[in-house]
């Protein structure tokens, strides 16, 4: 599988570096590079099939709103071409100079599937793209460690009382989502068809009243799952 990537970043130097990296790597295709979310929305209709992964630099509140808008625009574009085949929308990977907790959690709530810093090595970035393309979650090492510490605080409420609306099986799936597992790995672990796992994920999102997997992951880890 070739992972199709769209890059959204206002820094021309960064976009050039990503272009050089992807062109020289097997299994990746750069399908577009733009300065802004508006630019990304403008070229989406021209991309067929749509990208698997969007790299974006989130910048403050406007950046989070941009991520939500981008995902909203990506969903119908993807479904029109690939919805029946893969049943998913493109994943958003945040690549930022900032790694403070507020920025990371805000990006997660906005719907990103991963968050790494621009200090990451080329191999770390390529691996992160692969992980989110397969519905996984990924974070730079320092961010992952801090998130683990944050979500393991004693104040985390019991998931049993946190998600009474979920069935036992749905809770199992949510726990594995919170560990960063993709649908394929969950299906293998629970001995289910991948389509069945996708259905469980859709049911979980609906019952938790969230739109994106990462929002469900945030809720799950706050409740003590996936740790």
PDB file of C-alpha atoms in Angstrom:
ATOM      1  CA  UNK A   1       0.000   0.000   0.000  1.00  0.00           C
ATOM      2  CA  UNK A   2       1.258   3.473  -0.912  1.00  0.00           C
ATOM      3  CA  UNK A   3       0.410   6.118   1.704  1.00  0.00           C
ATOM      4  CA  UNK A   4      -0.801   9.333   0.057  1.00  0.00           C
ATOM      5  CA  UNK A   5       0.186  12.449   2.010  1.00  0.00           C
ATOM      6  CA  UNK A   6      -1.002  16.067   1.892  1.00  0.00           C
ATOM      7  CA  UNK A   7       1.183  18.644   3.691  1.00  0.00           C
ATOM      8  CA  UNK A   8      -0.325  21.806   5.204  1.00  0.00           C
ATOM      9  CA  UNK A   9       2.276  24.187   6.656  1.00  0.00           C
ATOM     10  CA  UNK A  10       2.999  27.870   6.165  1.00  0.00           C
ATOM     11  CA  UNK A  11       6.775  27.324   6.249  1.00  0.00           C
ATOM     12  CA  UNK A  12       8.116  26.723   2.750  1.00  0.00           C
ATOM     13  CA  UNK A  13      11.350  25.255   4.128  1.00  0.00           C
ATOM     14  CA  UNK A  14       9.465  22.623   6.110  1.00  0.00           C
ATOM     15  CA  UNK A  15       7.307  21.707   3.121  1.00  0.00           C
ATOM     16  CA  UNK A  16      10.429  21.352   0.985  1.00  0.00           C
ATOM     17  CA  UNK A  17      11.995  19.048   3.566  1.00  0.00           C
ATOM     18  CA  UNK A  18       8.899  16.843   3.692  1.00  0.00           C
ATOM     19  CA  UNK A  19       8.788  16.768  -0.108  1.00  0.00           C
ATOM     20  CA  UNK A  20      12.380  15.582  -0.286  1.00  0.00           C
ATOM     21  CA  UNK A  21      11.776  12.980   2.430  1.00  0.00           C
ATOM     22  CA  UNK A  22       8.657  11.487   0.843  1.00  0.00           C
ATOM     23  CA  UNK A  23      10.018  11.460  -2.696  1.00  0.00           C
ATOM     24  CA  UNK A  24      13.027   9.486  -1.502  1.00  0.00           C
ATOM     25  CA  UNK A  25      11.064   6.984   0.612  1.00  0.00           C
ATOM     26  CA  UNK A  26       9.390   3.811  -0.622  1.00  0.00           C
ATOM     27  CA  UNK A  27       5.680   3.434   0.054  1.00  0.00           C
ATOM     28  CA  UNK A  28       4.820   7.132   0.231  1.00  0.00           C
ATOM     29  CA  UNK A  29       3.395   9.622  -2.254  1.00  0.00           C
ATOM     30  CA  UNK A  30       3.192  13.387  -1.785  1.00  0.00           C
ATOM     31  CA  UNK A  31      -0.120  14.368  -3.373  1.00  0.00           C
ATOM     32  CA  UNK A  32      -0.046  18.052  -2.482  1.00  0.00           C
ATOM     33  CA  UNK A  33       1.488  20.790  -0.347  1.00  0.00           C
ATOM     34  CA  UNK A  34      -0.213  24.026   0.652  1.00  0.00           C
ATOM     35  CA  UNK A  35       0.350  26.908   3.066  1.00  0.00           C
ATOM     36  CA  UNK A  36      -3.050  26.902   4.757  1.00  0.00           C
ATOM     37  CA  UNK A  37      -6.196  24.956   5.522  1.00  0.00           C
ATOM     38  CA  UNK A  38      -8.021  27.094   2.988  1.00  0.00           C
ATOM     39  CA  UNK A  39      -5.506  25.990   0.384  1.00  0.00           C
ATOM     40  CA  UNK A  40      -6.005  22.369   1.376  1.00  0.00           C
ATOM     41  CA  UNK A  41      -9.776  22.643   1.047  1.00  0.00           C
ATOM     42  CA  UNK A  42      -9.258  24.195  -2.367  1.00  0.00           C
ATOM     43  CA  UNK A  43      -7.240  21.327  -3.803  1.00  0.00           C
ATOM     44  CA  UNK A  44      -9.171  18.479  -2.169  1.00  0.00           C
ATOM     45  CA  UNK A  45     -11.658  18.204  -5.058  1.00  0.00           C
ATOM     46  CA  UNK A  46      -8.700  17.727  -7.403  1.00  0.00           C
ATOM     47  CA  UNK A  47      -7.196  14.839  -5.441  1.00  0.00           C
ATOM     48  CA  UNK A  48      -8.509  11.460  -6.507  1.00  0.00           C
ATOM     49  CA  UNK A  49      -8.234   9.383  -4.491  1.00  0.00           C
ATOM     50  CA  UNK A  50      -8.013  11.736  -1.497  1.00  0.00           C
ATOM     51  CA  UNK A  51      -4.972  11.602   0.810  1.00  0.00           C
ATOM     52  CA  UNK A  52      -4.553   8.938   3.470  1.00  0.00           C
ATOM     53  CA  UNK A  53      -2.771  11.306   5.857  1.00  0.00           C
ATOM     54  CA  UNK A  54      -2.689  15.082   6.253  1.00  0.00           C
ATOM     55  CA  UNK A  55       0.341  16.616   7.967  1.00  0.00           C
ATOM     56  CA  UNK A  56      -0.526  19.934   9.573  1.00  0.00           C
ATOM     57  CA  UNK A  57       1.075  22.467  11.909  1.00  0.00           C
ATOM     58  CA  UNK A  58      -1.600  23.431  14.471  1.00  0.00           C
ATOM     59  CA  UNK A  59      -1.209  27.008  15.671  1.00  0.00           C
ATOM     60  CA  UNK A  60      -3.303  28.029  18.664  1.00  0.00           C
ATOM     61  CA  UNK A  61      -7.083  28.182  18.678  1.00  0.00           C
ATOM     62  CA  UNK A  62      -7.230  29.015  14.994  1.00  0.00           C
ATOM     63  CA  UNK A  63      -5.147  25.940  14.266  1.00  0.00           C
ATOM     64  CA  UNK A  64      -7.524  23.693  16.182  1.00  0.00           C
ATOM     65  CA  UNK A  65     -10.507  25.141  14.346  1.00  0.00           C
ATOM     66  CA  UNK A  66      -8.623  24.542  11.111  1.00  0.00           C
ATOM     67  CA  UNK A  67      -8.123  20.881  11.991  1.00  0.00           C
ATOM     68  CA  UNK A  68     -11.846  20.441  12.649  1.00  0.00           C
ATOM     69  CA  UNK A  69     -12.727  22.208   9.399  1.00  0.00           C
ATOM     70  CA  UNK A  70     -10.205  20.154   7.484  1.00  0.00           C
ATOM     71  CA  UNK A  71     -11.543  16.875   8.831  1.00  0.00           C
ATOM     72  CA  UNK A  72     -15.091  17.956   8.026  1.00  0.00           C
ATOM     73  CA  UNK A  73     -14.026  18.677   4.468  1.00  0.00           C
ATOM     74  CA  UNK A  74     -12.030  15.477   4.134  1.00  0.00           C
ATOM     75  CA  UNK A  75     -14.818  13.152   5.199  1.00  0.00           C
ATOM     76  CA  UNK A  76     -17.211  13.639   2.251  1.00  0.00           C
ATOM     77  CA  UNK A  77     -14.355  13.786  -0.244  1.00  0.00           C
ATOM     78  CA  UNK A  78     -12.987  10.489   1.009  1.00  0.00           C
ATOM     79  CA  UNK A  79     -16.348   8.762   1.289  1.00  0.00           C
ATOM     80  CA  UNK A  80     -17.251   9.633  -2.290  1.00  0.00           C
ATOM     81  CA  UNK A  81     -14.232   7.753  -3.595  1.00  0.00           C
ATOM     82  CA  UNK A  82     -13.125   5.261  -0.968  1.00  0.00           C
ATOM     83  CA  UNK A  83     -15.857   5.035   1.643  1.00  0.00           C
ATOM     84  CA  UNK A  84     -17.220   1.709   0.526  1.00  0.00           C
ATOM     85  CA  UNK A  85     -13.748   0.251   0.169  1.00  0.00           C
ATOM     86  CA  UNK A  86     -12.113   1.259   3.418  1.00  0.00           C
ATOM     87  CA  UNK A  87     -14.787   2.827   5.586  1.00  0.00           C
ATOM     88  CA  UNK A  88     -12.607   5.614   6.969  1.00  0.00           C
ATOM     89  CA  UNK A  89     -11.559   9.200   6.463  1.00  0.00           C
ATOM     90  CA  UNK A  90      -7.986  10.452   6.178  1.00  0.00           C
ATOM     91  CA  UNK A  91      -6.028  10.759   9.401  1.00  0.00           C
ATOM     92  CA  UNK A  92      -4.540  14.062  10.550  1.00  0.00           C
ATOM     93  CA  UNK A  93      -1.009  14.072  11.973  1.00  0.00           C
ATOM     94  CA  UNK A  94       0.058  17.222  13.812  1.00  0.00           C
ATOM     95  CA  UNK A  95       3.727  18.132  13.342  1.00  0.00           C
ATOM     96  CA  UNK A  96       4.591  21.106  15.526  1.00  0.00           C
ATOM     97  CA  UNK A  97       7.397  23.075  17.140  1.00  0.00           C
ATOM     98  CA  UNK A  98       5.286  23.137  20.310  1.00  0.00           C
ATOM     99  CA  UNK A  99       4.943  20.180  22.654  1.00  0.00           C
ATOM    100  CA  UNK A 100       3.304  21.703  25.737  1.00  0.00           C
ATOM    101  CA  UNK A 101       0.453  19.726  27.268  1.00  0.00           C
ATOM    102  CA  UNK A 102      -2.245  22.286  26.436  1.00  0.00           C
ATOM    103  CA  UNK A 103      -1.353  22.284  22.733  1.00  0.00           C
ATOM    104  CA  UNK A 104      -1.224  18.496  22.553  1.00  0.00           C
ATOM    105  CA  UNK A 105      -4.533  17.878  24.336  1.00  0.00           C
ATOM    106  CA  UNK A 106      -6.255  20.623  22.315  1.00  0.00           C
ATOM    107  CA  UNK A 107      -5.057  19.007  19.089  1.00  0.00           C
ATOM    108  CA  UNK A 108      -6.266  15.596  20.270  1.00  0.00           C
ATOM    109  CA  UNK A 109      -9.692  17.003  21.020  1.00  0.00           C
ATOM    110  CA  UNK A 110      -9.728  18.643  17.580  1.00  0.00           C
ATOM    111  CA  UNK A 111      -9.386  15.217  16.005  1.00  0.00           C
ATOM    112  CA  UNK A 112      -5.724  14.545  15.218  1.00  0.00           C
ATOM    113  CA  UNK A 113      -4.560  10.927  15.196  1.00  0.00           C
ATOM    114  CA  UNK A 114      -1.040  11.774  16.276  1.00  0.00           C
ATOM    115  CA  UNK A 115       1.199  14.591  17.474  1.00  0.00           C
ATOM    116  CA  UNK A 116       4.946  14.742  16.973  1.00  0.00           C
ATOM    117  CA  UNK A 117       7.436  17.568  17.156  1.00  0.00           C
ATOM    118  CA  UNK A 118       9.461  18.983  14.299  1.00  0.00           C
ATOM    119  CA  UNK A 119      12.539  17.713  16.134  1.00  0.00           C
ATOM    120  CA  UNK A 120      11.579  14.146  15.191  1.00  0.00           C
ATOM    121  CA  UNK A 121      13.984  12.237  12.963  1.00  0.00           C
ATOM    122  CA  UNK A 122      13.074  11.381   9.385  1.00  0.00           C
ATOM    123  CA  UNK A 123      12.465   7.751  10.311  1.00  0.00           C
ATOM    124  CA  UNK A 124      10.280   8.751  13.261  1.00  0.00           C
ATOM    125  CA  UNK A 125       8.186  10.946  10.979  1.00  0.00           C
ATOM    126  CA  UNK A 126       7.794   8.251   8.323  1.00  0.00           C
ATOM    127  CA  UNK A 127       6.820   5.695  10.956  1.00  0.00           C
ATOM    128  CA  UNK A 128       4.297   8.128  12.453  1.00  0.00           C
ATOM    129  CA  UNK A 129       2.703   8.619   9.034  1.00  0.00           C
ATOM    130  CA  UNK A 130       2.428   4.848   8.584  1.00  0.00           C
ATOM    131  CA  UNK A 131       0.846   4.388  12.011  1.00  0.00           C
ATOM    132  CA  UNK A 132      -1.876   7.005  11.581  1.00  0.00           C
ATOM    133  CA  UNK A 133      -2.554   5.796   8.027  1.00  0.00           C
ATOM    134  CA  UNK A 134      -3.510   2.457   9.584  1.00  0.00           C
ATOM    135  CA  UNK A 135      -5.843   4.091  12.137  1.00  0.00           C
ATOM    136  CA  UNK A 136      -3.272   4.009  14.946  1.00  0.00           C
ATOM    137  CA  UNK A 137      -2.305   6.814  17.328  1.00  0.00           C
ATOM    138  CA  UNK A 138       1.245   8.090  17.741  1.00  0.00           C
ATOM    139  CA  UNK A 139       3.062  10.694  19.824  1.00  0.00           C
ATOM    140  CA  UNK A 140       6.642  11.823  20.237  1.00  0.00           C
ATOM    141  CA  UNK A 141       8.331   9.964  23.100  1.00  0.00           C
ATOM    142  CA  UNK A 142       8.321  12.886  25.536  1.00  0.00           C
ATOM    143  CA  UNK A 143       4.687  13.683  24.813  1.00  0.00           C
ATOM    144  CA  UNK A 144       3.637  10.050  25.217  1.00  0.00           C
ATOM    145  CA  UNK A 145       5.393   9.835  28.583  1.00  0.00           C
ATOM    146  CA  UNK A 146       3.738  12.990  29.897  1.00  0.00           C
ATOM    147  CA  UNK A 147       0.321  11.915  28.646  1.00  0.00           C
ATOM    148  CA  UNK A 148       0.740   8.600  30.434  1.00  0.00           C
ATOM    149  CA  UNK A 149       1.595  10.383  33.666  1.00  0.00           C
ATOM    150  CA  UNK A 150      -1.291  12.813  33.245  1.00  0.00           C
ATOM    151  CA  UNK A 151      -3.923  10.186  32.528  1.00  0.00           C
ATOM    152  CA  UNK A 152      -2.709   7.876  35.307  1.00  0.00           C
ATOM    153  CA  UNK A 153      -3.311  10.452  38.034  1.00  0.00           C
ATOM    154  CA  UNK A 154      -5.470   9.190  40.943  1.00  0.00           C
ATOM    155  CA  UNK A 155      -8.228  11.591  39.918  1.00  0.00           C
ATOM    156  CA  UNK A 156      -8.991   9.507  36.836  1.00  0.00           C
ATOM    157  CA  UNK A 157     -12.504   8.174  37.305  1.00  0.00           C
ATOM    158  CA  UNK A 158     -13.464   4.544  37.009  1.00  0.00           C
ATOM    159  CA  UNK A 159     -14.383   3.557  33.468  1.00  0.00           C
ATOM    160  CA  UNK A 160     -17.160   1.390  34.847  1.00  0.00           C
ATOM    161  CA  UNK A 161     -19.046   4.459  35.989  1.00  0.00           C
ATOM    162  CA  UNK A 162     -17.715   6.648  33.186  1.00  0.00           C
ATOM    163  CA  UNK A 163     -19.203   4.621  30.322  1.00  0.00           C
ATOM    164  CA  UNK A 164     -22.358   2.872  31.563  1.00  0.00           C
ATOM    165  CA  UNK A 165     -23.836   3.211  28.066  1.00  0.00           C
ATOM    166  CA  UNK A 166     -21.221   0.888  26.541  1.00  0.00           C
ATOM    167  CA  UNK A 167     -21.504  -2.880  26.365  1.00  0.00           C
ATOM    168  CA  UNK A 168     -18.681  -5.065  27.678  1.00  0.00           C
ATOM    169  CA  UNK A 169     -17.430  -5.679  24.136  1.00  0.00           C
ATOM    170  CA  UNK A 170     -17.579  -1.976  23.272  1.00  0.00           C
ATOM    171  CA  UNK A 171     -15.580  -1.206  26.406  1.00  0.00           C
ATOM    172  CA  UNK A 172     -12.980  -3.776  25.348  1.00  0.00           C
ATOM    173  CA  UNK A 173     -12.686  -2.142  21.937  1.00  0.00           C
ATOM    174  CA  UNK A 174     -12.451   1.326  23.496  1.00  0.00           C
ATOM    175  CA  UNK A 175      -9.678   0.134  25.806  1.00  0.00           C
ATOM    176  CA  UNK A 176      -7.661  -1.125  22.833  1.00  0.00           C
ATOM    177  CA  UNK A 177      -8.305   2.092  20.916  1.00  0.00           C
ATOM    178  CA  UNK A 178      -6.920   3.973  23.917  1.00  0.00           C
ATOM    179  CA  UNK A 179      -3.730   1.911  23.613  1.00  0.00           C
ATOM    180  CA  UNK A 180      -3.263   3.231  20.087  1.00  0.00           C
ATOM    181  CA  UNK A 181      -4.240   0.004  18.321  1.00  0.00           C
ATOM    182  CA  UNK A 182      -5.655   0.122  14.791  1.00  0.00           C
ATOM    183  CA  UNK A 183      -8.727  -1.796  13.630  1.00  0.00           C
ATOM    184  CA  UNK A 184      -6.716  -4.676  12.208  1.00  0.00           C
ATOM    185  CA  UNK A 185      -4.834  -5.314  15.424  1.00  0.00           C
ATOM    186  CA  UNK A 186      -8.007  -5.069  17.506  1.00  0.00           C
ATOM    187  CA  UNK A 187      -9.763  -7.523  15.194  1.00  0.00           C
ATOM    188  CA  UNK A 188      -6.919 -10.008  15.526  1.00  0.00           C
ATOM    189  CA  UNK A 189      -6.753  -9.693  19.322  1.00  0.00           C
ATOM    190  CA  UNK A 190     -10.516 -10.072  19.822  1.00  0.00           C
ATOM    191  CA  UNK A 191     -10.899 -12.647  17.023  1.00  0.00           C
ATOM    192  CA  UNK A 192     -13.347 -10.484  15.095  1.00  0.00           C
ATOM    193  CA  UNK A 193     -13.737  -9.410  11.486  1.00  0.00           C
ATOM    194  CA  UNK A 194     -12.228  -5.981  10.823  1.00  0.00           C
ATOM    195  CA  UNK A 195     -15.624  -4.807   9.541  1.00  0.00           C
ATOM    196  CA  UNK A 196     -17.131  -5.791  12.897  1.00  0.00           C
ATOM    197  CA  UNK A 197     -14.508  -3.719  14.704  1.00  0.00           C
ATOM    198  CA  UNK A 198     -15.326  -0.727  12.488  1.00  0.00           C
ATOM    199  CA  UNK A 199     -18.980  -1.140  13.434  1.00  0.00           C
ATOM    200  CA  UNK A 200     -18.074  -1.234  17.137  1.00  0.00           C
ATOM    201  CA  UNK A 201     -15.984   1.922  16.748  1.00  0.00           C
ATOM    202  CA  UNK A 202     -18.898   3.712  15.060  1.00  0.00           C
ATOM    203  CA  UNK A 203     -21.225   2.639  17.866  1.00  0.00           C
ATOM    204  CA  UNK A 204     -18.737   3.829  20.493  1.00  0.00           C
ATOM    205  CA  UNK A 205     -18.371   7.246  18.863  1.00  0.00           C
ATOM    206  CA  UNK A 206     -22.136   7.593  18.705  1.00  0.00           C
ATOM    207  CA  UNK A 207     -22.685   6.597  22.323  1.00  0.00           C
ATOM    208  CA  UNK A 208     -19.913   8.913  23.537  1.00  0.00           C
ATOM    209  CA  UNK A 209     -21.278  11.710  21.340  1.00  0.00           C
ATOM    210  CA  UNK A 210     -17.914  12.397  19.697  1.00  0.00           C
ATOM    211  CA  UNK A 211     -16.989  12.631  16.017  1.00  0.00           C
ATOM    212  CA  UNK A 212     -13.432  11.345  15.950  1.00  0.00           C
ATOM    213  CA  UNK A 213     -11.543   8.337  17.296  1.00  0.00           C
ATOM    214  CA  UNK A 214      -9.019  10.526  19.090  1.00  0.00           C
ATOM    215  CA  UNK A 215     -11.775  12.268  21.043  1.00  0.00           C
ATOM    216  CA  UNK A 216     -12.912   8.847  22.226  1.00  0.00           C
ATOM    217  CA  UNK A 217      -9.307   7.987  23.118  1.00  0.00           C
ATOM    218  CA  UNK A 218      -9.014  11.141  25.232  1.00  0.00           C
ATOM    219  CA  UNK A 219     -12.235  10.279  27.071  1.00  0.00           C
ATOM    220  CA  UNK A 220     -11.095   6.688  27.556  1.00  0.00           C
ATOM    221  CA  UNK A 221      -7.693   7.570  28.954  1.00  0.00           C
ATOM    222  CA  UNK A 222      -9.206  10.154  31.280  1.00  0.00           C
ATOM    223  CA  UNK A 223     -11.301   7.286  32.641  1.00  0.00           C
ATOM    224  CA  UNK A 224      -8.308   5.008  33.090  1.00  0.00           C
ATOM    225  CA  UNK A 225      -8.502   2.842  29.978  1.00  0.00           C
ATOM    226  CA  UNK A 226      -5.558   2.027  27.741  1.00  0.00           C
ATOM    227  CA  UNK A 227      -2.960   2.569  30.465  1.00  0.00           C
TER     228      UNK A 227
END
